[in-house]
Short mmCIF file of C-alpha atoms in Angstrom, two decimals:
data_model
loop_
_atom_site.label_atom_id
_atom_site.label_comp_id
_atom_site.label_asym_id
_atom_site.label_seq_id
_atom_site.Cartn_x
_atom_site.Cartn_y
_atom_site.Cartn_z
CA ASP X 16 14.28 -3.66 -8.16
CA GLN X 17 10.63 -2.95 -8.92
CA GLN X 18 8.85 -6.28 -8.70
CA VAL X 19 5.43 -4.80 -9.45
CA LYS X 20 5.13 -2.40 -12.36
CA GLN X 21 2.40 -0.16 -13.61
CA ASN X 22 3.71 1.13 -16.90
CA SER X 23 0.96 3.65 -17.58
CA PRO X 24 1.25 6.64 -15.27
CA SER X 25 -2.08 8.02 -16.41
CA LEU X 26 -5.27 7.07 -18.21
CA SER X 27 -8.27 9.12 -19.37
CA VAL X 28 -11.63 7.54 -20.09
CA GLN X 29 -15.07 8.87 -20.97
CA GLU X 30 -17.81 8.41 -18.40
CA GLY X 31 -19.75 5.21 -19.04
CA ARG X 32 -16.92 3.50 -20.89
CA ILE X 33 -14.59 0.80 -19.62
CA SER X 34 -11.39 1.64 -17.77
CA ILE X 35 -8.62 -0.94 -17.94
CA LEU X 36 -5.65 -0.55 -15.64
CA ASN X 37 -2.71 -2.87 -16.09
CA CYS X 38 -0.04 -4.27 -13.83
CA ASP X 39 2.92 -6.57 -14.42
CA TYR X 40 4.97 -8.45 -11.87
CA THR X 41 8.18 -10.43 -11.90
CA ASN X 42 8.11 -12.63 -8.80
CA SER X 43 6.33 -15.97 -9.28
CA MET X 44 6.14 -16.37 -5.49
CA PHE X 45 3.41 -13.75 -5.17
CA ASP X 46 0.28 -15.47 -3.93
CA TYR X 47 -2.13 -12.58 -3.57
CA PHE X 48 -2.80 -9.48 -5.62
CA LEU X 49 -4.70 -6.38 -4.64
CA TRP X 50 -5.86 -3.10 -6.09
CA TYR X 51 -6.04 0.06 -4.03
CA LYS X 52 -7.53 3.42 -4.89
CA LYS X 53 -6.08 6.64 -3.56
CA TYR X 54 -7.48 10.15 -3.46
CA PRO X 55 -5.22 13.15 -2.77
CA ALA X 56 -4.39 13.73 0.89
CA GLU X 57 -5.80 10.35 1.89
CA GLY X 58 -4.36 6.91 2.44
CA PRO X 59 -5.00 4.14 -0.10
CA THR X 60 -8.34 2.35 0.12
CA PHE X 61 -8.68 -1.34 -0.63
CA LEU X 62 -10.70 -2.03 -3.76
CA ILE X 63 -10.51 -5.67 -4.78
CA SER X 64 -8.14 -8.63 -4.52
CA ILE X 65 -7.46 -11.97 -6.13
CA SER X 66 -5.70 -15.10 -5.00
CA SER X 67 -3.07 -16.60 -7.25
CA ILE X 68 -5.20 -19.74 -7.60
CA LYS X 69 -7.92 -17.80 -9.39
CA ASP X 70 -7.97 -15.96 -12.69
CA LYS X 71 -10.89 -13.64 -12.12
CA ASN X 72 -12.65 -11.89 -9.28
CA GLU X 73 -15.60 -9.57 -9.63
CA ASP X 74 -17.13 -7.05 -7.25
CA GLY X 75 -19.82 -4.85 -8.70
CA ARG X 76 -18.33 -2.60 -11.35
CA PHE X 77 -14.80 -3.83 -10.61
CA THR X 78 -13.25 -6.99 -12.03
CA VAL X 79 -9.67 -8.12 -11.62
CA PHE X 80 -8.13 -10.57 -14.07
CA LEU X 81 -4.97 -12.53 -13.37
CA ASN X 82 -2.81 -14.13 -16.07
CA LYS X 83 -0.14 -16.04 -14.19
CA SER X 84 1.68 -17.27 -17.27
CA ALA X 85 2.14 -13.69 -18.42
CA LYS X 86 2.64 -12.40 -14.86
CA HIS X 87 0.01 -9.79 -15.61
CA LEU X 88 -3.09 -8.54 -13.92
CA SER X 89 -5.63 -5.96 -14.88
CA LEU X 90 -8.46 -4.06 -13.26
CA HIS X 91 -11.58 -3.38 -15.29
CA ILE X 92 -14.06 -0.72 -14.22
CA VAL X 93 -17.38 -0.82 -16.03
CA PRO X 94 -19.04 1.59 -16.39
CA SER X 95 -16.55 4.26 -15.38
CA GLN X 96 -17.85 7.14 -13.30
CA PRO X 97 -16.33 10.55 -12.53
CA GLY X 98 -15.98 9.52 -8.88
CA ASP X 99 -13.59 6.79 -10.00
CA SER X 100 -11.02 9.47 -10.81
CA ALA X 101 -8.11 8.66 -8.50
CA VAL X 102 -4.71 7.00 -8.44
CA TYR X 103 -4.90 3.20 -8.58
CA PHE X 104 -2.16 1.07 -7.08
CA CYS X 105 -1.56 -2.55 -7.87
CA ALA X 106 0.01 -4.61 -5.07
CA ALA X 107 1.26 -8.14 -4.61
CA SER X 108 2.09 -10.09 -1.52
CA ILE X 109 4.05 -13.12 -0.43
CA SER X 110 2.54 -14.89 2.55
CA ALA X 111 5.22 -16.33 4.77
CA ASN X 112 4.57 -18.43 7.85
CA THR X 113 4.75 -15.45 10.11
CA GLY X 114 3.86 -12.41 8.09
CA ASN X 115 3.26 -10.81 4.75
CA GLN X 116 5.53 -8.78 2.54
CA PHE X 117 3.82 -6.39 0.20
CA TYR X 118 5.02 -4.85 -3.04
CA PHE X 119 3.25 -1.93 -4.66
CA GLY X 120 3.39 -0.48 -8.15
CA THR X 121 3.92 3.22 -8.79
CA GLY X 122 0.27 3.87 -9.55
CA THR X 123 -1.88 4.88 -12.50
CA SER X 124 -3.81 8.12 -12.34
CA LEU X 125 -7.28 7.57 -13.79
CA THR X 126 -9.36 10.50 -15.00
CA VAL X 127 -12.96 9.82 -15.93
CA ILE X 128 -14.28 12.61 -18.13
CA PRO X 129 -17.96 13.48 -17.68
CA ASP T 12 -12.40 7.15 7.53
CA SER T 13 -10.41 3.91 7.71
CA GLY T 14 -10.21 3.91 11.51
CA VAL T 15 -6.41 4.10 11.39
CA THR T 16 -4.93 7.27 12.84
CA GLN T 17 -1.49 8.70 12.27
CA THR T 18 0.22 11.60 14.00
CA PRO T 19 1.55 14.06 13.23
CA LYS T 20 0.04 14.89 9.86
CA HIS T 21 3.03 17.00 8.83
CA LEU T 22 6.56 17.09 10.16
CA ILE T 23 9.36 19.42 9.11
CA THR T 24 12.83 18.84 10.45
CA ALA T 25 16.50 19.21 9.59
CA THR T 26 19.08 16.76 8.36
CA GLY T 27 20.70 14.71 11.10
CA GLN T 28 17.66 14.90 13.37
CA ARG T 29 15.51 12.09 14.72
CA VAL T 30 11.70 11.88 14.54
CA THR T 31 9.00 9.52 15.70
CA LEU T 32 5.85 8.80 13.74
CA ARG T 33 2.89 7.30 15.52
CA CYS T 34 0.13 5.00 14.34
CA SER T 35 -2.99 3.69 16.04
CA PRO T 36 -4.56 0.73 14.22
CA ARG T 37 -8.26 0.06 13.80
CA SER T 38 -9.92 -1.35 16.86
CA GLY T 39 -9.34 -5.11 16.90
CA ASP T 40 -6.55 -5.13 14.31
CA LEU T 41 -3.38 -6.81 15.54
CA SER T 42 -1.19 -6.20 12.50
CA VAL T 43 0.50 -2.91 11.70
CA TYR T 44 2.43 -2.21 8.50
CA TRP T 45 4.62 0.78 7.67
CA TYR T 46 5.19 2.12 4.16
CA GLN T 47 7.20 4.93 2.62
CA GLN T 48 6.03 6.77 -0.47
CA SER T 49 8.64 9.04 -2.03
CA LEU T 50 7.94 11.43 -4.88
CA ASP T 51 6.99 9.53 -8.05
CA GLN T 52 7.48 6.23 -6.28
CA GLY T 53 5.08 3.53 -5.32
CA LEU T 54 4.60 2.54 -1.73
CA GLN T 55 7.69 0.83 -0.37
CA PHE T 56 6.95 -1.74 2.31
CA LEU T 57 9.09 -1.13 5.37
CA ILE T 58 8.03 -3.46 8.17
CA HIS T 59 5.16 -5.55 9.56
CA TYR T 60 4.34 -6.06 13.24
CA TYR T 61 1.79 -8.45 14.64
CA ASN T 62 0.67 -8.25 18.25
CA GLY T 63 3.92 -6.66 19.33
CA GLU T 64 6.27 -8.87 17.35
CA GLU T 65 8.14 -8.08 14.16
CA ARG T 66 6.88 -10.41 11.43
CA ALA T 67 8.31 -9.23 8.12
CA LYS T 68 10.86 -6.70 6.96
CA GLY T 69 11.06 -4.92 3.66
CA ASN T 70 13.42 -2.22 2.44
CA ILE T 71 13.85 -0.57 5.81
CA LEU T 72 17.08 1.31 6.38
CA GLU T 73 19.18 0.59 9.45
CA ARG T 74 18.60 4.21 10.53
CA PHE T 75 14.89 3.38 10.80
CA SER T 76 13.31 1.26 13.50
CA ALA T 77 9.81 0.45 14.60
CA GLN T 78 7.97 -1.10 17.48
CA GLN T 79 4.45 -2.09 18.41
CA PHE T 80 3.35 -1.55 21.97
CA PRO T 81 1.04 -3.67 24.19
CA ASP T 82 -1.89 -1.37 23.37
CA LEU T 83 -1.12 -2.19 19.69
CA HIS T 84 -0.16 1.30 18.63
CA SER T 85 3.07 1.50 16.70
CA GLU T 86 5.88 3.98 16.29
CA LEU T 87 8.33 4.39 13.45
CA ASN T 88 11.59 6.03 14.47
CA LEU T 89 13.71 7.70 11.82
CA SER T 90 17.18 8.87 12.84
CA SER T 91 20.14 10.65 11.24
CA LEU T 92 17.66 12.04 8.75
CA GLU T 93 18.77 12.78 5.21
CA LEU T 94 17.14 14.89 2.51
CA GLY T 95 16.13 11.69 0.71
CA ASP T 96 14.01 10.60 3.68
CA SER T 97 11.46 13.26 2.78
CA ALA T 98 8.36 11.27 1.91
CA LEU T 99 4.86 10.29 2.90
CA TYR T 100 4.84 7.59 5.54
CA PHE T 101 1.76 5.43 5.74
CA CYS T 102 0.68 3.05 8.40
CA ALA T 103 -1.85 0.30 7.69
CA SER T 104 -3.53 -2.28 9.86
CA SER T 105 -5.25 -5.60 9.38
CA VAL T 106 -6.87 -8.18 11.58
CA VAL T 107 -4.49 -11.09 11.33
CA SER T 108 -0.89 -11.75 10.43
CA VAL T 109 -1.13 -14.10 7.48
CA GLY T 110 -3.94 -15.09 5.20
CA THR T 111 -5.90 -11.91 4.92
CA ASN T 112 -4.36 -9.25 2.82
CA GLU T 113 -6.77 -6.37 3.00
CA GLN T 114 -5.11 -3.52 4.81
CA PHE T 115 -6.68 -0.32 6.07
CA PHE T 116 -4.46 2.69 5.59
CA GLY T 117 -4.13 5.79 7.68
CA PRO T 118 -3.97 9.26 6.11
CA GLY T 119 -0.18 9.36 6.29
CA THR T 120 2.49 11.58 7.80
CA ARG T 121 4.28 13.92 5.42
CA LEU T 122 7.90 14.27 6.46
CA THR T 123 10.02 17.07 5.05
CA VAL T 124 13.72 17.07 5.78
CA LEU T 125 15.43 20.41 5.11
#
């Protein structure tokens, strides 16, 4: 059962415009959400995260929005640059007393067109 | 470079065989996580070790086992291999067990079962 879903496998955006990547989840126990970026032949790289007690977190060109009632989060990249072209994974975690369990989406491939 | 190393980079083996994947975490990181990424799938969380102890388990098959050694490196053992075990296996590390969720991923080991 896929508890974290990224329903758009791919997205193309013009350079300079906004990229919006979406993610939906089903488990209300998730207390932390993260976005990772992955280039071919490399491991994922952490991008930005948000705690479930917040609804927005911003880091430079990257902003993550969390809508807990809709169980939805999104990553906004403004302005988009060609170097942002990569696969973006949404992830969610449940923090237990002893360790974390992580759940990843299937990824969205972003292409930023120069 | 995330500081996490994984060996080997590629592994080709036959069904029914057993393999061992190795991971060295970033210096100072006590937590090691293992993930499996099959074709067209997101990352599936397998298991989390912290300072030598198992802390959380995900969708890890009984044919798979892992351990973390006193020097903090970790090994993932896959036995009685099946064609469906062909995947990318990622290791990630983080500083603590609970409360920080940023993980640093290695480049992965690509396993092909023929």
